[in-house]
mmCIF file of C-alpha atoms in Angstrom:
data_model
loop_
_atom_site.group_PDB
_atom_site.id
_atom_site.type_symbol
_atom_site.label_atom_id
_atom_site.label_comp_id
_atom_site.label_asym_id
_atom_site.label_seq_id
_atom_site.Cartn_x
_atom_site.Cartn_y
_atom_site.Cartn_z
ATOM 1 C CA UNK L 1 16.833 -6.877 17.870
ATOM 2 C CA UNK L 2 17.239 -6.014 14.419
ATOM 3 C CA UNK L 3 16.625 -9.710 13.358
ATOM 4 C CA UNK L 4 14.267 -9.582 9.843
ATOM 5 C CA UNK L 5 13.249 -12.170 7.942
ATOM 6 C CA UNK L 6 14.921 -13.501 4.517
ATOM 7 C CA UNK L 7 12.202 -12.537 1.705
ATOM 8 C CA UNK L 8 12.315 -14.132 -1.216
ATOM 9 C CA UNK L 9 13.297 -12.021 -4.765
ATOM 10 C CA UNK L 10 9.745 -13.752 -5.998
ATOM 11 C CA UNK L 11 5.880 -12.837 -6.059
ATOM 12 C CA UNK L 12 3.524 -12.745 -2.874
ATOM 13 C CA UNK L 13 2.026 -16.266 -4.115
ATOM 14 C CA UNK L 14 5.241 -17.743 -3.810
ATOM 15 C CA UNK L 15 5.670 -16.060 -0.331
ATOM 16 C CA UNK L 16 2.588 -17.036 0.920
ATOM 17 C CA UNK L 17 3.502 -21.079 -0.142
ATOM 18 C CA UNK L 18 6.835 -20.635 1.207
ATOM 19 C CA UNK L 19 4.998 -20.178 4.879
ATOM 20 C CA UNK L 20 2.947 -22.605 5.073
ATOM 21 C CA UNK L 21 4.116 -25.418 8.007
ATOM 22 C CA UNK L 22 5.762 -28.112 6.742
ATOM 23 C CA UNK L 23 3.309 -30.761 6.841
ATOM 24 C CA UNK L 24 1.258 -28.796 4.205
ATOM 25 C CA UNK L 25 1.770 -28.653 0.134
ATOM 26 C CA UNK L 26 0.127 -25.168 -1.701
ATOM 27 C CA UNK L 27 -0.515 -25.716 -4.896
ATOM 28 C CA UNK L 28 -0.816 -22.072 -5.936
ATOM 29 C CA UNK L 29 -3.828 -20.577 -7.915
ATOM 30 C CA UNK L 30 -4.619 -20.069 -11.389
ATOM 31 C CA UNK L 31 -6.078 -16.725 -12.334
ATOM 32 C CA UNK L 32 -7.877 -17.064 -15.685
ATOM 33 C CA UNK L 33 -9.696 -14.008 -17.300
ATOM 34 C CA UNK L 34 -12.749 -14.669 -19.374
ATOM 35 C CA UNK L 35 -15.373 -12.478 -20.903
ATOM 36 C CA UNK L 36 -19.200 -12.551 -21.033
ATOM 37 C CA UNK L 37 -21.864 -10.585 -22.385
ATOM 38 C CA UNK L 38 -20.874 -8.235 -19.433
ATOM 39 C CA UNK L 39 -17.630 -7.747 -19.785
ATOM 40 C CA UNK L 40 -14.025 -9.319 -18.285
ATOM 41 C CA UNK L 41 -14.306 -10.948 -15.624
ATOM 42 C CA UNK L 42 -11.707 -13.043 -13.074
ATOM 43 C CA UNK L 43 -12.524 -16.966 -12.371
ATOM 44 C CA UNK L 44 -9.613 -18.452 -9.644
ATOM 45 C CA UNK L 45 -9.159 -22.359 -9.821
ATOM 46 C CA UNK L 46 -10.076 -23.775 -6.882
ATOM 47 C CA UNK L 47 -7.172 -23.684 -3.754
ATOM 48 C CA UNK L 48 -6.037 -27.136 -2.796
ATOM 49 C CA UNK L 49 -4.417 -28.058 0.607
ATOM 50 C CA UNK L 50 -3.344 -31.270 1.146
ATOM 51 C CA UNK L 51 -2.281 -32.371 4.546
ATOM 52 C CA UNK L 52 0.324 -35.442 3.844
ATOM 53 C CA UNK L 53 0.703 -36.505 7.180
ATOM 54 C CA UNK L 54 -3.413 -37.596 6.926
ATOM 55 C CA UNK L 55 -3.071 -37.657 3.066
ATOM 56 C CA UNK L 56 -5.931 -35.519 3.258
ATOM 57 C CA UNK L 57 -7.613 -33.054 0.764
ATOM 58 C CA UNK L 58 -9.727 -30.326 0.399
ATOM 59 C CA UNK L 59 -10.562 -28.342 -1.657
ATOM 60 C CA UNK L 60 -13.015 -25.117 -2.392
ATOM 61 C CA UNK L 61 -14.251 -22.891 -5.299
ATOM 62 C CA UNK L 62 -15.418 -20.072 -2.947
ATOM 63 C CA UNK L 63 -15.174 -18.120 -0.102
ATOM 64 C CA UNK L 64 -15.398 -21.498 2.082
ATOM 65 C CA UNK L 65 -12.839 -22.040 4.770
ATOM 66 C CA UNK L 66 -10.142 -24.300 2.863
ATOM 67 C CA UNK L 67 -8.461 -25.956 5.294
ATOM 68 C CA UNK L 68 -7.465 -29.051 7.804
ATOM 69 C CA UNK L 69 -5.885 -30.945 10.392
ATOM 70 C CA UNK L 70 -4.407 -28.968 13.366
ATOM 71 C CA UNK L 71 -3.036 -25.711 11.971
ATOM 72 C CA UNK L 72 -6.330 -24.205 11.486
ATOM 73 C CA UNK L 73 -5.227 -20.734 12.848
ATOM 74 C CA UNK L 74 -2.276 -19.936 10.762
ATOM 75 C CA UNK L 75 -3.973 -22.001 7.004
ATOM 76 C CA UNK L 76 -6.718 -20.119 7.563
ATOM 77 C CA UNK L 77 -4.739 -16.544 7.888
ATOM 78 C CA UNK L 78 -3.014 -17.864 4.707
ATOM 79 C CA UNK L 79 -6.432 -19.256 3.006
ATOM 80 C CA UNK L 80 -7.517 -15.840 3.575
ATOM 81 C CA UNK L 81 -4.894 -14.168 1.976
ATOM 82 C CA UNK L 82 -4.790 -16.133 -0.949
ATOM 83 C CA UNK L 83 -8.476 -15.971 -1.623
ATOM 84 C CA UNK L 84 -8.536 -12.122 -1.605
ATOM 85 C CA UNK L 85 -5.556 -11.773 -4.433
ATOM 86 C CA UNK L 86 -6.791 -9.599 -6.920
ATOM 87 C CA UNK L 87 -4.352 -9.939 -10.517
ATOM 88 C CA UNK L 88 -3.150 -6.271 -8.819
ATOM 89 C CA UNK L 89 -2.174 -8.791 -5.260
ATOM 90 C CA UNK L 90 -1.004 -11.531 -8.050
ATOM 91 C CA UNK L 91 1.656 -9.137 -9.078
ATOM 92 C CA UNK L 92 3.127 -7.585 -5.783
ATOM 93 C CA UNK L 93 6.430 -9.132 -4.949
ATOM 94 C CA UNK L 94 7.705 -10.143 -1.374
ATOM 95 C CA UNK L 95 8.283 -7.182 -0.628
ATOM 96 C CA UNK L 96 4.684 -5.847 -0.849
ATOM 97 C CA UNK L 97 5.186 -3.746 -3.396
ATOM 98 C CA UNK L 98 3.981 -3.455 -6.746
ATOM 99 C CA UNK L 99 6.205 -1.953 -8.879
ATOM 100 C CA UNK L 100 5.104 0.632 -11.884
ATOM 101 C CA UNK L 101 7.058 2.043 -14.645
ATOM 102 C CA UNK L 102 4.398 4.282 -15.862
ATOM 103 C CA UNK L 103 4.933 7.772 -16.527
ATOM 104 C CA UNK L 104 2.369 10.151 -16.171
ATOM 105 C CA UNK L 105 1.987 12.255 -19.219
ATOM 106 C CA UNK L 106 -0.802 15.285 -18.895
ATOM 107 C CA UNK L 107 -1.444 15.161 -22.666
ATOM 108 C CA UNK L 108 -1.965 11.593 -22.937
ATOM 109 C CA UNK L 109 -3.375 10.963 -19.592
ATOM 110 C CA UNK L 110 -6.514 13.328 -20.196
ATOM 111 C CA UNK L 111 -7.090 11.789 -23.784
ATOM 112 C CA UNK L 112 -7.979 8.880 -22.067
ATOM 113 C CA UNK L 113 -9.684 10.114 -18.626
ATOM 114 C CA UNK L 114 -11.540 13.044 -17.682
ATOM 115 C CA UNK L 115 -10.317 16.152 -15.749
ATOM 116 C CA UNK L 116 -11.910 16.205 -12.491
ATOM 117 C CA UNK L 117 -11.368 19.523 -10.621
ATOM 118 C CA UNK L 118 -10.844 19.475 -7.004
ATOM 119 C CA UNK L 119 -14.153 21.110 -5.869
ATOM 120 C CA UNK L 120 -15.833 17.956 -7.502
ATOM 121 C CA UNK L 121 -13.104 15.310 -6.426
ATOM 122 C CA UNK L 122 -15.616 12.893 -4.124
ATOM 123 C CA UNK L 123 -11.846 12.630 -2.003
ATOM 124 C CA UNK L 124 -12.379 16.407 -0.869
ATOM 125 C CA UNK L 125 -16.438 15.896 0.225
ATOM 126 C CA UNK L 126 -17.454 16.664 3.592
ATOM 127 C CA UNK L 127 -13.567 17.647 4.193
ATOM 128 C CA UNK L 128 -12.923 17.852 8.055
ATOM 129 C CA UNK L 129 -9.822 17.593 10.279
ATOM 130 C CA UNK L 130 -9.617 15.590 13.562
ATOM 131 C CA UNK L 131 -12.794 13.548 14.154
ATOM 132 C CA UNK L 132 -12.707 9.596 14.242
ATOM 133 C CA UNK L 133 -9.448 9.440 12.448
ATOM 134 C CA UNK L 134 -7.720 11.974 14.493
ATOM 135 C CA UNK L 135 -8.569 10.132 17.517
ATOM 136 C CA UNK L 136 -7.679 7.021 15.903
ATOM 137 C CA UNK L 137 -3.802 8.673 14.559
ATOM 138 C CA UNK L 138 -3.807 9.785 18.849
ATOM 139 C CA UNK L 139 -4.283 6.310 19.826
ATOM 140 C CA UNK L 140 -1.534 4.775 17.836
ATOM 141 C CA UNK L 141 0.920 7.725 18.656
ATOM 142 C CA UNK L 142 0.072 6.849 22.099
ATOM 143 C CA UNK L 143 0.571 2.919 21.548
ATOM 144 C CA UNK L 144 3.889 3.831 19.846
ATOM 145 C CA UNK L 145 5.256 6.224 22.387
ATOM 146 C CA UNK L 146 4.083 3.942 25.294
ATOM 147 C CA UNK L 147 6.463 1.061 23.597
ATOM 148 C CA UNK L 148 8.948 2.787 22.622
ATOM 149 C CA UNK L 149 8.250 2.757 18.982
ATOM 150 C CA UNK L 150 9.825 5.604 16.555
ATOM 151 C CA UNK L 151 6.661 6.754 14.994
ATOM 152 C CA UNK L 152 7.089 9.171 11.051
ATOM 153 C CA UNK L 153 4.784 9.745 9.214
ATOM 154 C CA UNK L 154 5.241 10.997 5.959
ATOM 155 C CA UNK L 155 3.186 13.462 3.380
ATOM 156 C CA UNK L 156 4.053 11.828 0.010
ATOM 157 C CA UNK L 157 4.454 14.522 -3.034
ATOM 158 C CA UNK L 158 1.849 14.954 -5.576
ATOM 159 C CA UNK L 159 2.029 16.928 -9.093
ATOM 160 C CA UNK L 160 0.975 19.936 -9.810
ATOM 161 C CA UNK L 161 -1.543 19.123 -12.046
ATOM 162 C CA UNK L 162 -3.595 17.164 -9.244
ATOM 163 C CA UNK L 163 -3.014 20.476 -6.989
ATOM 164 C CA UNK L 164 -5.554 22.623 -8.053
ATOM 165 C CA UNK L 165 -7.052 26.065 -5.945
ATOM 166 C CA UNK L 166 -9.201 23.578 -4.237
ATOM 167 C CA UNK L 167 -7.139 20.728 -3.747
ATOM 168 C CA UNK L 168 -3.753 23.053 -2.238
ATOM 169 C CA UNK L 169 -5.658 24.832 -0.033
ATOM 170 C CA UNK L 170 -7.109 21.605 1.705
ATOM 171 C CA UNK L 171 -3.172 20.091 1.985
ATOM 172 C CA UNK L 172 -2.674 23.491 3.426
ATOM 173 C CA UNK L 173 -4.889 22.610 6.345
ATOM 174 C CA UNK L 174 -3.570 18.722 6.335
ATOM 175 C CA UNK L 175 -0.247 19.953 6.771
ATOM 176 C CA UNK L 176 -0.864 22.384 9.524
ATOM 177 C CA UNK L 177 -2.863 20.563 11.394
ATOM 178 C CA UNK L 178 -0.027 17.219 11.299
ATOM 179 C CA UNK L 179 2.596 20.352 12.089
ATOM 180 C CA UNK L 180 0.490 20.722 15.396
ATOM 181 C CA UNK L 181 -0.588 16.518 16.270
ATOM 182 C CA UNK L 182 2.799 15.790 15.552
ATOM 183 C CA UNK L 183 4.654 18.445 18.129
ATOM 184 C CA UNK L 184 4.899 15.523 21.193
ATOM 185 C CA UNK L 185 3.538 12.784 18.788
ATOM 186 C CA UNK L 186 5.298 11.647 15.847
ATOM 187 C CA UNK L 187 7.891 12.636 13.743
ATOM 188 C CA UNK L 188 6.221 14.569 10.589
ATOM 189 C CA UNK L 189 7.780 14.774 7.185
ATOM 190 C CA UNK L 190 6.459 16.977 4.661
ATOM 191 C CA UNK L 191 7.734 15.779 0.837
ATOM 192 C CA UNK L 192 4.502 17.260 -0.606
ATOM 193 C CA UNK L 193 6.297 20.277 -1.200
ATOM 194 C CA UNK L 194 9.912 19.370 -2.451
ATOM 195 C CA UNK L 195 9.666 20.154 -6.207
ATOM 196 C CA UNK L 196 12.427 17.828 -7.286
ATOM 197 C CA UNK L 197 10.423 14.693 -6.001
ATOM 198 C CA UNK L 198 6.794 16.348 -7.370
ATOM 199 C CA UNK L 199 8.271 16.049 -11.477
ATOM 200 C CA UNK L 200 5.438 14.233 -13.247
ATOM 201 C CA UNK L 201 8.051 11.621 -14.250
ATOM 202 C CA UNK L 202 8.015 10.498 -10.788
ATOM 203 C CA UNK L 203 4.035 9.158 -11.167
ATOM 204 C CA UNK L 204 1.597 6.979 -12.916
ATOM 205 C CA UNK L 205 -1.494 9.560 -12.742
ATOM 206 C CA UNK L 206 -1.749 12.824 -10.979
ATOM 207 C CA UNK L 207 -1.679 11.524 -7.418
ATOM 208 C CA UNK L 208 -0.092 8.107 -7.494
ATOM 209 C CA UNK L 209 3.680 7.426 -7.513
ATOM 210 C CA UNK L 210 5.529 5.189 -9.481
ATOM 211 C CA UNK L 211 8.179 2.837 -9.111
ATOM 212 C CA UNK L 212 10.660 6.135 -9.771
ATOM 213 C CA UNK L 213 8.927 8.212 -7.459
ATOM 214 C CA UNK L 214 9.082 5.676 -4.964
ATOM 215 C CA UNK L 215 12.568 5.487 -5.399
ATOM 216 C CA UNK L 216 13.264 8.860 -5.097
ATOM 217 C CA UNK L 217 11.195 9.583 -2.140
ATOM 218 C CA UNK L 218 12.691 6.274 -0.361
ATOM 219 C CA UNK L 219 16.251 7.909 -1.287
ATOM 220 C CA UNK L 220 15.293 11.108 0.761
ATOM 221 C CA UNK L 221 14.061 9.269 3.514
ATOM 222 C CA UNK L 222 17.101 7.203 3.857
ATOM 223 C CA UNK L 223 18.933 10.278 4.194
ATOM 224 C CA UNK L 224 16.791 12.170 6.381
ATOM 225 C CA UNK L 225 18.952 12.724 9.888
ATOM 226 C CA UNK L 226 15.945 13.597 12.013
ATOM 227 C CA UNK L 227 14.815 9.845 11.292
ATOM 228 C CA UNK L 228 15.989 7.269 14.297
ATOM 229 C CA UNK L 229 16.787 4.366 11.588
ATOM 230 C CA UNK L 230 18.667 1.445 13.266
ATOM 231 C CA UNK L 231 21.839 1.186 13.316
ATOM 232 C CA UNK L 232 23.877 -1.669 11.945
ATOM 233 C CA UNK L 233 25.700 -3.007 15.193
#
């Protein structure tokens, strides 16, 4: 119907709190970083829920179920949740996204981090086409057609400093064989190849985009007119 839910302009912690029924108080976590002889590590605070209408409380310190009182289903999605933020998950917004303003830089990158070439990239091992995951990507085109669902999938860009011999002749065969599973499918569209979305600006490392990138891509999709996107009424 069109009908979306109001997010809030905050993180996914406050999110997640905002949720909860209300009969239930989240006192969010504390993430605290402390170092041993091995290194940094993360410690969480315990999660508290606290029922009022029972004035009950529990709380936990681990991977224990932290909840009570008759919304087990949906406090224990939400336990869940919470207990699997990483500081990454801390600092995703509403929105689920995570926002990054760094730029990758070849000459300082590789200062830092070794060159890996694409016939050693683990990624690349084994590389095959179709199998378990093609089967799988059949099954949802098939779930999506059968309700009605506007499926696209899209190739995002990468630099051409990740897109080695190796590497570009692999996204050769990717993109062929989506060209063909996407004829009756799915709407396929290819940004790996636009060079004004590929600049290096656009990412954090060689593969990953950042919050420019994202931008930029999001702009082209917006004004892509093979996409169905809804119309306001």
């Amino acid at each position: 119907s069109g009908v979306r839910p109001q997010l809030s302009s905050g993180t996914l912690e406050e999110a997640i709190a905002s949720s909860l029924p209300g009969e239930y108080q989240f006192q969010p976590m504390s993430l605290q970083a402390f170092s041993d002889s091995t290194g940094v590590k993360d410690s969480f605070s315990p999660v508290v829920w606290q029922e009022s209408a029972q004035n009950k409380t529990v709380e936990c310190s681990n991977s224990s179920s932290c909840i009570t009182g008759s919304q087990n289903r949906i406090s224990s999605t939400i336990a869940t949740a919470v207990r699997r933020l990483s500081p990454l998950g801390l600092a995703i917004d509403a929105y689920g996204f995570h926002p990054v303003a760094t730029r990758f830089n070849p000459s300082r990158y590789y200062r830092q981090r070794s060159r890996v070439a694409g016939r050693y990239d683990g990624d690349y091992a084994n590389f095959q086409l179709g199998g378990i995951q093609g089967s799988a990507l059949q099954s949802v085109a098939a779930f999506a057609r059968s309700r009605q669902i506007p499926l696209v999938i899209v190739n995002l860009p990468l630099t051409d400093d990740y897109l080695d011999a190796t590497r570009s002749a692999r996204e050769v065969e990717f993109r062929q064989y989506m060209r063909r599973m996407s004829a009756q499918a799915f709407l396929w569209r290819d940004l790996s190849t636009v060079q004004r979305l590929n600049r290096n600006e656009h990412f954090e490392d060689p593969s990953h985009l950042n919050q420019l990138g994202a931008a930029a891509v999001a702009r082209s999709l917006a004004a892509d007119p093979n996409i169905p996107w809804p119309r306001r009424r």
